[in-house]
Amino acid sequence: MIKVTFRSSDGATASDVEGAPGDNLLRLGQAHGEPLEGTCEGQMACSTCHVIVDADWFDRLPPASEEEEDMLDLAAGARRTSRLSCQIDLIDDLDGLTVSIPAESRNMQGV
Ligand code: FES
């Protein structure tokens, strides 16, 4: 299994979940109740699945496509290590991956 840690934006809470190779990071997070909207269901048209990847892990992910980079430019609270979780599929090398949920994506839930 591949362990993934989802942290809250302020780092106050973290939950460890387990996925299998080929699992999609957005769907894995949603299945465990993480506040990732993923409105467009992986079509790279919404950026509400945005997560901030821990710096240690960012370079180990397959690079983002140009389309993903364009969407990240529009994502609320994007940082240098931001990625769209719908574009990340788990592989064995990602065991231990740690990502944070941006504060803005939480706030949107109450709107
Ligand atoms: Fe919409 Fe990822 S779910 S861009």
Coordinates of C-alpha atoms and ligand atoms in Angstrom, one line a residue:
M1 CA 0.0 0.0 0.0
I2 CA 1.0 3.6 -0.5
K3 CA 0.7 5.9 2.5
V4 CA -0.4 9.5 1.8
T5 CA -0.7 12.2 4.5
F6 CA -3.3 15.0 4.0
R7 CA -2.6 18.0 6.2
S8 CA -5.0 20.9 7.0
S9 CA -3.9 24.3 5.7
D10 CA -2.7 25.4 9.1
G11 CA -0.9 22.2 9.7
A12 CA -3.0 21.6 12.8
T13 CA -4.4 18.2 11.7
A14 CA -3.1 15.5 9.5
S15 CA -4.6 12.3 8.4
D16 CA -2.8 9.3 7.1
V17 CA -4.6 7.3 4.4
E18 CA -3.6 4.3 2.3
G19 CA -4.0 3.9 -1.4
A20 CA -2.9 1.4 -4.1
P21 CA -0.8 2.0 -7.2
G22 CA -3.0 3.7 -9.8
D23 CA -5.3 5.3 -7.3
N24 CA -6.0 8.9 -8.1
L25 CA -5.0 11.4 -5.4
L26 CA -8.2 13.5 -5.7
R27 CA -10.4 10.4 -5.4
L28 CA -8.4 9.0 -2.5
G29 CA -8.7 12.2 -0.6
Q30 CA -12.4 12.5 -1.3
A31 CA -13.0 8.9 -0.2
H32 CA -11.4 9.8 3.2
G33 CA -13.5 13.0 3.7
E34 CA -10.8 15.5 2.7
P35 CA -12.3 18.9 1.7
L36 CA -11.3 18.6 -2.0
E37 CA -14.2 19.7 -4.3
G38 CA -12.9 18.4 -7.6
T39 CA -15.8 20.0 -9.4
C40 CA -14.8 19.1 -12.9
E41 CA -13.9 15.5 -12.0
G42 CA -10.4 15.6 -13.4
Q43 CA -11.0 17.5 -16.6
M44 CA -8.6 20.3 -15.6
A45 CA -11.3 22.9 -15.8
C46 CA -11.8 23.9 -12.2
S47 CA -8.7 23.8 -10.0
T48 CA -10.8 23.1 -6.9
C49 CA -8.8 19.9 -6.4
H50 CA -5.6 22.0 -5.8
V51 CA -3.2 20.8 -3.1
I52 CA 0.1 22.1 -1.9
V53 CA 2.7 19.3 -2.1
D54 CA 5.4 19.1 0.6
A55 CA 8.7 20.5 -0.9
D56 CA 10.4 17.2 -0.3
W57 CA 7.9 15.4 -2.5
F58 CA 7.3 17.9 -5.2
D59 CA 10.3 17.0 -7.2
R60 CA 9.5 13.3 -7.1
L61 CA 6.1 13.8 -8.8
P62 CA 5.8 13.5 -12.6
P63 CA 5.9 17.1 -13.9
A64 CA 2.7 19.0 -14.5
S65 CA 1.5 19.4 -18.0
E66 CA 1.1 22.8 -19.6
E67 CA -2.7 22.6 -19.1
E68 CA -2.2 21.9 -15.4
E69 CA 0.2 24.8 -15.0
D70 CA -2.4 27.1 -16.6
M71 CA -5.1 26.0 -14.2
L72 CA -2.7 26.3 -11.2
D73 CA -2.1 30.0 -12.2
L74 CA -5.8 30.5 -11.5
A75 CA -6.0 28.4 -8.3
A76 CA -6.7 30.3 -5.1
G77 CA -3.7 30.4 -2.8
A78 CA -1.4 28.5 -5.3
R79 CA 2.2 28.2 -4.3
R80 CA 5.3 27.0 -6.0
T81 CA 4.7 23.4 -5.1
S82 CA 1.0 23.4 -5.9
R83 CA -0.5 20.6 -8.0
L84 CA -3.9 19.5 -9.1
S85 CA -4.6 16.4 -7.2
C86 CA -6.8 15.0 -10.0
Q87 CA -3.7 14.8 -12.1
I88 CA -1.7 12.7 -9.7
D89 CA -2.0 8.9 -9.8
L90 CA -0.2 7.0 -7.1
I91 CA 2.8 4.9 -7.8
D92 CA 4.9 2.9 -5.4
D93 CA 7.6 5.6 -5.3
L94 CA 5.1 8.0 -3.8
D95 CA 4.8 6.0 -0.5
G96 CA 4.8 8.7 2.2
L97 CA 3.6 11.5 0.0
T98 CA 2.4 14.5 2.1
V99 CA 0.2 17.3 0.8
S100 CA -1.7 20.2 2.4
I101 CA -5.2 21.4 1.6
P102 CA -5.1 25.1 0.8
A103 CA -7.1 27.3 3.2
E104 CA -9.0 28.9 0.3
S105 CA -10.5 25.6 -0.8
R106 CA -12.0 25.1 2.7
N107 CA -13.5 28.5 2.8
M108 CA -15.2 28.0 -0.5
Q109 CA -17.3 25.2 1.1
G110 CA -19.2 27.7 3.2
V111 CA -20.1 30.0 0.3
Ligands
FES1 FE1 -11.1 20.0 -11.7 FE2 -8.9 18.7 -10.9 S1 -10.9 18.2 -10.5 S2 -9.0 20.5 -12.1

